């Protein structure tokens, strides 16, 4: 039995979030009986729970709610917990898998300790955290330094994007990093909901939108997801359909800044509808959008893009490497150049049904071929077992 300690996700079962969804699928779809997962979960509750989830040992790690630094503190406390478990149960030759590069300045001493028990330390470098506009300059500098430390000291890096893997070798070639590419997954099963379901009709009535009558965005409400460009370009276009934005705008200064900058509140087509945590309802909303707009410019394989390709027929993506790698020829692309997106929106309106159907088939096939959870879990299990000497 190989023990795999996973540090860096907020917890399972997953409510939201890329790493949380990944860990949930890795554990709940486990096939191999030669692996035992131990998952650190984050909580603000002083009464931390210890529980079983699909055979995985889950331990909540209590941290104070101190803003951005809480994630760093959680990682460090979770690594201490993993070390204590390994010592106490005399475990050998497993893997500690750290999701994201938050604890680079501290990782060297942990790697040394884990190596004493034959444990390797693996890292998923995630995306370019140091590029995110939400962070101040000193914090961004910390993320870059931290990433360097993680790459330098990790035994192995698992990248969920080929673009990120190439970047790791390009920027940190002096460390000769050992890497592999295993994608993030997506679910392409259709929603069980129908147009007659009460929760469907309630949602559409509440927001005054109709099936096939809207363009859709789902994602975190942050500047690097290019909401400003998408909203400005949509407002400039002659499109009659609505622009529905499913995102977390509560108490968000960026929302007020954007309103001031674009006056989107004066365009009845622009509809911020809050978040949708019901997975089946969200899937129905995706399936019945006329098109999906994706403006993410930072990070690796984006979960919301995979979900869109698996559910929405027509996908209009910002033409950066990450998105092109995923969408290939199953999507249409736009640039941030003035007028580029508004022209594409108007062109999309003129596409015939056959072309849209064809793109929809291609995008679903793309997900089935390269991003199915069953395939991703199989790859992970094979890599864990091969690399840990089994």
GROMACS .gro file of C-alpha atoms in nm:
model
  390
    1UNK     CA    1   0.000   0.000   0.000
    2UNK     CA    2   0.139   0.340  -0.106
    3UNK     CA    3   0.044   0.635   0.112
    4UNK     CA    4  -0.031   0.961  -0.069
    5UNK     CA    5  -0.067   1.274   0.145
    6UNK     CA    6  -0.244   1.561  -0.035
    7UNK     CA    7  -0.187   1.916   0.091
    8UNK     CA    8  -0.325   2.238  -0.055
    9UNK     CA    9  -0.696   2.190  -0.126
   10UNK     CA   10  -0.956   2.351   0.101
   11UNK     CA   11  -1.131   2.019   0.148
   12UNK     CA   12  -1.353   1.741   0.022
   13UNK     CA   13  -1.632   1.682  -0.061
   14UNK     CA   14  -1.581   1.978  -0.296
   15UNK     CA   15  -1.824   2.268  -0.312
   16UNK     CA   16  -1.625   2.484  -0.550
   17UNK     CA   17  -1.269   2.536  -0.665
   18UNK     CA   18  -1.034   2.359  -0.903
   19UNK     CA   19  -0.807   2.175  -0.660
   20UNK     CA   20  -1.101   2.072  -0.442
   21UNK     CA   21  -1.285   1.924  -0.740
   22UNK     CA   22  -0.966   1.747  -0.852
   23UNK     CA   23  -0.904   1.586  -0.510
   24UNK     CA   24  -1.272   1.488  -0.481
   25UNK     CA   25  -1.259   1.309  -0.819
   26UNK     CA   26  -0.920   1.150  -0.749
   27UNK     CA   27  -1.055   0.999  -0.427
   28UNK     CA   28  -1.414   0.917  -0.523
   29UNK     CA   29  -1.315   0.756  -0.856
   30UNK     CA   30  -1.021   0.558  -0.713
   31UNK     CA   31  -0.961   0.230  -0.895
   32UNK     CA   32  -0.629   0.098  -0.758
   33UNK     CA   33  -0.636  -0.082  -0.423
   34UNK     CA   34  -0.264  -0.016  -0.382
   35UNK     CA   35  -0.307   0.350  -0.288
   36UNK     CA   36  -0.420   0.508   0.038
   37UNK     CA   37  -0.504   0.879   0.030
   38UNK     CA   38  -0.463   1.113   0.328
   39UNK     CA   39  -0.617   1.455   0.260
   40UNK     CA   40  -0.556   1.774   0.459
   41UNK     CA   41  -0.860   2.005   0.462
   42UNK     CA   42  -0.878   2.365   0.581
   43UNK     CA   43  -1.119   2.490   0.850
   44UNK     CA   44  -1.162   2.799   1.070
   45UNK     CA   45  -1.343   2.587   1.328
   46UNK     CA   46  -1.143   2.505   1.641
   47UNK     CA   47  -1.307   2.162   1.655
   48UNK     CA   48  -1.124   2.010   1.356
   49UNK     CA   49  -1.291   1.696   1.222
   50UNK     CA   50  -1.124   1.370   1.124
   51UNK     CA   51  -1.335   1.165   0.882
   52UNK     CA   52  -1.340   0.910   0.602
   53UNK     CA   53  -1.441   1.007   0.247
   54UNK     CA   54  -1.456   0.726  -0.010
   55UNK     CA   55  -1.179   0.545   0.176
   56UNK     CA   56  -0.955   0.851   0.207
   57UNK     CA   57  -0.847   0.972   0.551
   58UNK     CA   58  -0.946   1.339   0.579
   59UNK     CA   59  -0.812   1.566   0.852
   60UNK     CA   60  -0.928   1.924   0.898
   61UNK     CA   61  -0.648   2.169   0.979
   62UNK     CA   62  -0.759   2.469   1.186
   63UNK     CA   63  -0.621   2.807   1.081
   64UNK     CA   64  -0.719   3.163   1.179
   65UNK     CA   65  -0.902   3.360   0.908
   66UNK     CA   66  -0.619   3.608   0.842
   67UNK     CA   67  -0.665   3.690   0.473
   68UNK     CA   68  -0.425   3.564   0.204
   69UNK     CA   69  -0.167   3.442   0.457
   70UNK     CA   70  -0.408   3.178   0.590
   71UNK     CA   71  -0.337   2.953   0.289
   72UNK     CA   72   0.038   2.959   0.362
   73UNK     CA   73  -0.022   2.882   0.729
   74UNK     CA   74  -0.261   2.601   0.634
   75UNK     CA   75  -0.002   2.441   0.403
   76UNK     CA   76   0.266   2.451   0.674
   77UNK     CA   77   0.035   2.307   0.941
   78UNK     CA   78  -0.084   2.040   0.693
   79UNK     CA   79   0.277   1.940   0.619
   80UNK     CA   80   0.339   1.913   0.995
   81UNK     CA   81   0.032   1.688   1.024
   82UNK     CA   82   0.153   1.467   0.736
   83UNK     CA   83   0.496   1.438   0.899
   84UNK     CA   84   0.339   1.346   1.236
   85UNK     CA   85   0.122   1.077   1.071
   86UNK     CA   86   0.420   0.929   0.887
   87UNK     CA   87   0.622   0.913   1.211
   88UNK     CA   88   0.339   0.781   1.426
   89UNK     CA   89   0.234   0.504   1.187
   90UNK     CA   90   0.588   0.431   1.069
   91UNK     CA   91   0.494   0.481   0.705
   92UNK     CA   92   0.758   0.450   0.432
   93UNK     CA   93   0.816   0.529   0.068
   94UNK     CA   94   0.503   0.728  -0.011
   95UNK     CA   95   0.436   1.069  -0.166
   96UNK     CA   96   0.345   1.409  -0.025
   97UNK     CA   97   0.166   1.595  -0.304
   98UNK     CA   98   0.149   1.974  -0.253
   99UNK     CA   99  -0.104   2.165  -0.465
  100UNK     CA  100   0.024   2.516  -0.563
  101UNK     CA  101   0.347   2.697  -0.482
  102UNK     CA  102   0.272   2.882  -0.159
  103UNK     CA  103   0.546   2.762   0.077
  104UNK     CA  104   0.865   2.783  -0.130
  105UNK     CA  105   1.076   2.958   0.136
  106UNK     CA  106   1.003   2.675   0.385
  107UNK     CA  107   0.989   2.371   0.161
  108UNK     CA  108   1.359   2.272   0.169
  109UNK     CA  109   1.350   2.169   0.537
  110UNK     CA  110   1.027   1.972   0.485
  111UNK     CA  111   1.168   1.786   0.185
  112UNK     CA  112   1.468   1.684   0.398
  113UNK     CA  113   1.240   1.551   0.672
  114UNK     CA  114   1.012   1.360   0.437
  115UNK     CA  115   1.314   1.207   0.264
  116UNK     CA  116   1.419   1.056   0.599
  117UNK     CA  117   1.110   0.833   0.571
  118UNK     CA  118   1.156   0.759   0.201
  119UNK     CA  119   0.872   0.997   0.107
  120UNK     CA  120   0.900   1.203  -0.211
  121UNK     CA  121   0.762   1.556  -0.228
  122UNK     CA  122   0.562   1.632  -0.541
  123UNK     CA  123   0.422   1.971  -0.642
  124UNK     CA  124   0.147   2.086  -0.875
  125UNK     CA  125   0.267   2.436  -0.975
  126UNK     CA  126  -0.086   2.545  -1.073
  127UNK     CA  127  -0.086   2.867  -1.281
  128UNK     CA  128   0.098   3.199  -1.271
  129UNK     CA  129  -0.015   3.310  -0.924
  130UNK     CA  130   0.247   3.587  -0.929
  131UNK     CA  131   0.072   3.749  -1.227
  132UNK     CA  132  -0.266   3.786  -1.057
  133UNK     CA  133  -0.375   4.150  -1.034
  134UNK     CA  134  -0.548   4.097  -0.698
  135UNK     CA  135  -0.208   4.074  -0.527
  136UNK     CA  136   0.002   4.376  -0.433
  137UNK     CA  137   0.354   4.401  -0.578
  138UNK     CA  138   0.528   4.263  -0.263
  139UNK     CA  139   0.288   3.966  -0.254
  140UNK     CA  140   0.345   3.899  -0.624
  141UNK     CA  141   0.719   3.901  -0.562
  142UNK     CA  142   0.666   3.651  -0.279
  143UNK     CA  143   0.469   3.418  -0.509
  144UNK     CA  144   0.748   3.423  -0.769
  145UNK     CA  145   1.018   3.353  -0.506
  146UNK     CA  146   0.798   3.082  -0.356
  147UNK     CA  147   0.741   2.918  -0.695
  148UNK     CA  148   1.118   2.912  -0.754
  149UNK     CA  149   1.174   2.741  -0.416
  150UNK     CA  150   0.906   2.480  -0.482
  151UNK     CA  151   1.043   2.395  -0.828
  152UNK     CA  152   1.400   2.381  -0.699
  153UNK     CA  153   1.334   2.143  -0.409
  154UNK     CA  154   1.046   1.924  -0.533
  155UNK     CA  155   1.127   1.569  -0.637
  156UNK     CA  156   0.867   1.583  -0.911
  157UNK     CA  157   0.626   1.835  -1.065
  158UNK     CA  158   0.288   1.744  -1.210
  159UNK     CA  159   0.166   2.018  -1.447
  160UNK     CA  160  -0.199   2.025  -1.554
  161UNK     CA  161  -0.112   2.229  -1.863
  162UNK     CA  162   0.154   2.173  -2.129
  163UNK     CA  163   0.208   2.551  -2.138
  164UNK     CA  164   0.288   2.551  -1.764
  165UNK     CA  165   0.521   2.253  -1.807
  166UNK     CA  166   0.708   2.438  -2.086
  167UNK     CA  167   0.727   2.752  -1.868
  168UNK     CA  168   0.875   2.553  -1.575
  169UNK     CA  169   1.155   2.420  -1.796
  170UNK     CA  170   1.211   2.759  -1.958
  171UNK     CA  171   1.229   2.962  -1.636
  172UNK     CA  172   1.385   2.702  -1.406
  173UNK     CA  173   1.600   2.492  -1.638
  174UNK     CA  174   1.899   2.543  -1.407
  175UNK     CA  175   1.732   2.312  -1.152
  176UNK     CA  176   1.670   2.038  -1.410
  177UNK     CA  177   1.309   1.991  -1.287
  178UNK     CA  178   1.153   1.647  -1.328
  179UNK     CA  179   0.805   1.705  -1.469
  180UNK     CA  180   0.508   1.532  -1.625
  181UNK     CA  181   0.183   1.657  -1.775
  182UNK     CA  182  -0.147   1.523  -1.640
  183UNK     CA  183  -0.448   1.734  -1.732
  184UNK     CA  184  -0.732   1.850  -1.513
  185UNK     CA  185  -1.060   1.669  -1.576
  186UNK     CA  186  -1.419   1.752  -1.663
  187UNK     CA  187  -1.753   1.579  -1.650
  188UNK     CA  188  -1.940   1.556  -1.982
  189UNK     CA  189  -2.255   1.380  -1.865
  190UNK     CA  190  -2.570   1.581  -1.944
  191UNK     CA  191  -2.770   1.749  -1.670
  192UNK     CA  192  -3.063   1.542  -1.538
  193UNK     CA  193  -3.275   1.861  -1.528
  194UNK     CA  194  -3.528   1.950  -1.796
  195UNK     CA  195  -3.689   2.279  -1.900
  196UNK     CA  196  -3.994   2.190  -1.688
  197UNK     CA  197  -3.807   2.155  -1.356
  198UNK     CA  198  -3.913   2.417  -1.102
  199UNK     CA  199  -3.558   2.522  -1.009
  200UNK     CA  200  -3.481   2.579  -1.380
  201UNK     CA  201  -3.792   2.785  -1.445
  202UNK     CA  202  -3.742   2.982  -1.121
  203UNK     CA  203  -3.383   3.074  -1.214
  204UNK     CA  204  -3.469   3.184  -1.569
  205UNK     CA  205  -3.774   3.381  -1.451
  206UNK     CA  206  -3.579   3.550  -1.171
  207UNK     CA  207  -3.308   3.675  -1.409
  208UNK     CA  208  -3.540   3.735  -1.707
  209UNK     CA  209  -3.340   3.527  -1.953
  210UNK     CA  210  -3.442   3.256  -2.198
  211UNK     CA  211  -3.277   2.936  -2.316
  212UNK     CA  212  -3.045   3.005  -2.613
  213UNK     CA  213  -3.096   3.376  -2.551
  214UNK     CA  214  -2.770   3.457  -2.375
  215UNK     CA  215  -2.392   3.447  -2.383
  216UNK     CA  216  -2.245   3.309  -2.062
  217UNK     CA  217  -1.942   3.358  -1.839
  218UNK     CA  218  -1.866   3.150  -1.528
  219UNK     CA  219  -1.555   3.227  -1.324
  220UNK     CA  220  -1.387   3.418  -1.046
  221UNK     CA  221  -1.448   3.792  -1.061
  222UNK     CA  222  -1.089   3.909  -1.097
  223UNK     CA  223  -0.926   4.152  -1.346
  224UNK     CA  224  -0.704   3.891  -1.514
  225UNK     CA  225  -1.016   3.710  -1.637
  226UNK     CA  226  -1.069   4.013  -1.863
  227UNK     CA  227  -1.421   4.109  -1.758
  228UNK     CA  228  -1.351   4.471  -1.858
  229UNK     CA  229  -1.269   4.373  -2.218
  230UNK     CA  230  -1.562   4.131  -2.246
  231UNK     CA  231  -1.816   4.381  -2.110
  232UNK     CA  232  -1.690   4.676  -2.317
  233UNK     CA  233  -1.685   4.468  -2.636
  234UNK     CA  234  -2.028   4.320  -2.568
  235UNK     CA  235  -2.170   4.668  -2.511
  236UNK     CA  236  -2.020   4.783  -2.843
  237UNK     CA  237  -2.171   4.490  -3.034
  238UNK     CA  238  -2.514   4.485  -3.198
  239UNK     CA  239  -2.596   4.149  -3.035
  240UNK     CA  240  -2.959   4.126  -2.918
  241UNK     CA  241  -2.901   3.842  -2.671
  242UNK     CA  242  -2.812   3.894  -2.304
  243UNK     CA  243  -2.470   3.861  -2.144
  244UNK     CA  244  -2.512   3.650  -1.826
  245UNK     CA  245  -2.224   3.659  -1.576
  246UNK     CA  246  -2.220   3.391  -1.306
  247UNK     CA  247  -1.957   3.517  -1.065
  248UNK     CA  248  -1.895   3.635  -0.709
  249UNK     CA  249  -1.937   4.014  -0.710
  250UNK     CA  250  -2.041   4.057  -0.345
  251UNK     CA  251  -1.829   4.312  -0.156
  252UNK     CA  252  -1.598   4.338  -0.456
  253UNK     CA  253  -1.425   4.671  -0.523
  254UNK     CA  254  -1.350   4.554  -0.877
  255UNK     CA  255  -1.727   4.546  -0.947
  256UNK     CA  256  -1.768   4.915  -0.856
  257UNK     CA  257  -1.456   5.008  -1.051
  258UNK     CA  258  -1.588   4.827  -1.357
  259UNK     CA  259  -1.931   4.990  -1.326
  260UNK     CA  260  -1.767   5.331  -1.319
  261UNK     CA  261  -1.542   5.246  -1.613
  262UNK     CA  262  -1.799   5.084  -1.844
  263UNK     CA  263  -2.145   5.198  -1.716
  264UNK     CA  264  -2.262   4.838  -1.778
  265UNK     CA  265  -2.556   4.902  -1.543
  266UNK     CA  266  -2.706   5.118  -1.820
  267UNK     CA  267  -2.707   4.825  -2.066
  268UNK     CA  268  -3.003   4.591  -1.992
  269UNK     CA  269  -2.825   4.304  -2.173
  270UNK     CA  270  -2.549   4.285  -1.908
  271UNK     CA  271  -2.677   4.065  -1.623
  272UNK     CA  272  -2.470   3.984  -1.315
  273UNK     CA  273  -2.667   3.698  -1.160
  274UNK     CA  274  -2.445   3.597  -0.864
  275UNK     CA  275  -2.317   3.244  -0.812
  276UNK     CA  276  -2.486   2.908  -0.881
  277UNK     CA  277  -2.370   2.629  -0.649
  278UNK     CA  278  -2.623   2.370  -0.769
  279UNK     CA  279  -2.410   2.162  -1.012
  280UNK     CA  280  -2.707   2.026  -1.210
  281UNK     CA  281  -2.862   2.371  -1.251
  282UNK     CA  282  -2.528   2.521  -1.354
  283UNK     CA  283  -2.487   2.244  -1.612
  284UNK     CA  284  -2.835   2.317  -1.751
  285UNK     CA  285  -2.750   2.689  -1.775
  286UNK     CA  286  -2.427   2.603  -1.962
  287UNK     CA  287  -2.600   2.358  -2.197
  288UNK     CA  288  -2.865   2.614  -2.289
  289UNK     CA  289  -2.641   2.915  -2.343
  290UNK     CA  290  -2.610   3.034  -2.702
  291UNK     CA  291  -2.235   3.068  -2.646
  292UNK     CA  292  -1.973   3.072  -2.373
  293UNK     CA  293  -1.720   3.355  -2.335
  294UNK     CA  294  -1.384   3.278  -2.175
  295UNK     CA  295  -1.136   3.552  -2.089
  296UNK     CA  296  -0.896   3.379  -1.848
  297UNK     CA  297  -0.538   3.487  -1.919
  298UNK     CA  298  -0.348   3.356  -1.615
  299UNK     CA  299  -0.303   2.996  -1.503
  300UNK     CA  300  -0.304   2.650  -1.651
  301UNK     CA  301  -0.598   2.436  -1.756
  302UNK     CA  302  -0.905   2.619  -1.630
  303UNK     CA  303  -1.192   2.410  -1.486
  304UNK     CA  304  -1.464   2.645  -1.608
  305UNK     CA  305  -1.328   2.622  -1.964
  306UNK     CA  306  -1.338   2.241  -1.953
  307UNK     CA  307  -1.694   2.249  -1.820
  308UNK     CA  308  -1.792   2.489  -2.098
  309UNK     CA  309  -1.639   2.275  -2.372
  310UNK     CA  310  -1.818   1.973  -2.226
  311UNK     CA  311  -2.157   2.147  -2.210
  312UNK     CA  312  -2.185   2.450  -2.441
  313UNK     CA  313  -2.183   2.412  -2.819
  314UNK     CA  314  -2.027   2.747  -2.913
  315UNK     CA  315  -1.720   2.864  -2.719
  316UNK     CA  316  -1.543   3.198  -2.776
  317UNK     CA  317  -1.202   3.196  -2.606
  318UNK     CA  318  -0.929   3.453  -2.546
  319UNK     CA  319  -0.640   3.345  -2.771
  320UNK     CA  320  -0.370   3.269  -2.516
  321UNK     CA  321  -0.164   2.947  -2.511
  322UNK     CA  322  -0.350   2.787  -2.218
  323UNK     CA  323  -0.689   2.824  -2.387
  324UNK     CA  324  -0.572   2.722  -2.737
  325UNK     CA  325  -0.407   2.412  -2.591
  326UNK     CA  326  -0.741   2.302  -2.447
  327UNK     CA  327  -0.985   2.420  -2.714
  328UNK     CA  328  -0.780   2.345  -3.028
  329UNK     CA  329  -1.014   2.366  -3.331
  330UNK     CA  330  -1.331   2.311  -3.125
  331UNK     CA  331  -1.366   2.682  -3.038
  332UNK     CA  332  -1.341   3.030  -3.190
  333UNK     CA  333  -1.081   3.279  -3.061
  334UNK     CA  334  -1.063   3.652  -2.989
  335UNK     CA  335  -0.786   3.893  -2.892
  336UNK     CA  336  -0.790   4.191  -2.653
  337UNK     CA  337  -0.743   4.427  -2.945
  338UNK     CA  338  -1.021   4.687  -2.964
  339UNK     CA  339  -1.310   4.562  -3.176
  340UNK     CA  340  -1.186   4.201  -3.205
  341UNK     CA  341  -1.439   4.047  -2.967
  342UNK     CA  342  -1.735   4.262  -3.072
  343UNK     CA  343  -1.673   4.155  -3.434
  344UNK     CA  344  -1.654   3.790  -3.330
  345UNK     CA  345  -1.981   3.824  -3.135
  346UNK     CA  346  -2.155   3.961  -3.443
  347UNK     CA  347  -2.001   3.687  -3.657
  348UNK     CA  348  -2.126   3.426  -3.405
  349UNK     CA  349  -2.480   3.556  -3.453
  350UNK     CA  350  -2.455   3.475  -3.824
  351UNK     CA  351  -2.335   3.116  -3.780
  352UNK     CA  352  -2.578   2.855  -3.907
  353UNK     CA  353  -2.709   2.576  -3.686
  354UNK     CA  354  -2.499   2.309  -3.861
  355UNK     CA  355  -2.173   2.493  -3.790
  356UNK     CA  356  -2.268   2.542  -3.423
  357UNK     CA  357  -2.368   2.175  -3.390
  358UNK     CA  358  -2.038   2.069  -3.548
  359UNK     CA  359  -1.837   2.285  -3.304
  360UNK     CA  360  -2.042   2.140  -3.015
  361UNK     CA  361  -1.961   1.783  -3.120
  362UNK     CA  362  -1.591   1.869  -3.156
  363UNK     CA  363  -1.571   2.034  -2.812
  364UNK     CA  364  -1.741   1.740  -2.637
  365UNK     CA  365  -1.511   1.497  -2.817
  366UNK     CA  366  -1.211   1.707  -2.715
  367UNK     CA  367  -1.308   1.671  -2.348
  368UNK     CA  368  -1.385   1.299  -2.383
  369UNK     CA  369  -1.049   1.233  -2.552
  370UNK     CA  370  -0.818   1.439  -2.331
  371UNK     CA  371  -0.995   1.554  -2.015
  372UNK     CA  372  -1.228   1.282  -1.883
  373UNK     CA  373  -1.199   1.228  -1.506
  374UNK     CA  374  -1.175   0.852  -1.554
  375UNK     CA  375  -0.872   0.899  -1.779
  376UNK     CA  376  -0.709   1.157  -1.548
  377UNK     CA  377  -0.749   0.933  -1.240
  378UNK     CA  378  -0.600   0.640  -1.432
  379UNK     CA  379  -0.296   0.851  -1.526
  380UNK     CA  380  -0.247   0.974  -1.170
  381UNK     CA  381  -0.269   0.627  -1.022
  382UNK     CA  382  -0.022   0.487  -1.276
  383UNK     CA  383   0.221   0.776  -1.207
  384UNK     CA  384   0.192   0.746  -0.828
  385UNK     CA  385   0.263   0.373  -0.842
  386UNK     CA  386   0.541   0.393  -1.100
  387UNK     CA  387   0.724   0.680  -0.935
  388UNK     CA  388   0.697   0.550  -0.580
  389UNK     CA  389   0.880   0.231  -0.672
  390UNK     CA  390   0.583  -0.006  -0.697
   0.00000   0.00000   0.00000
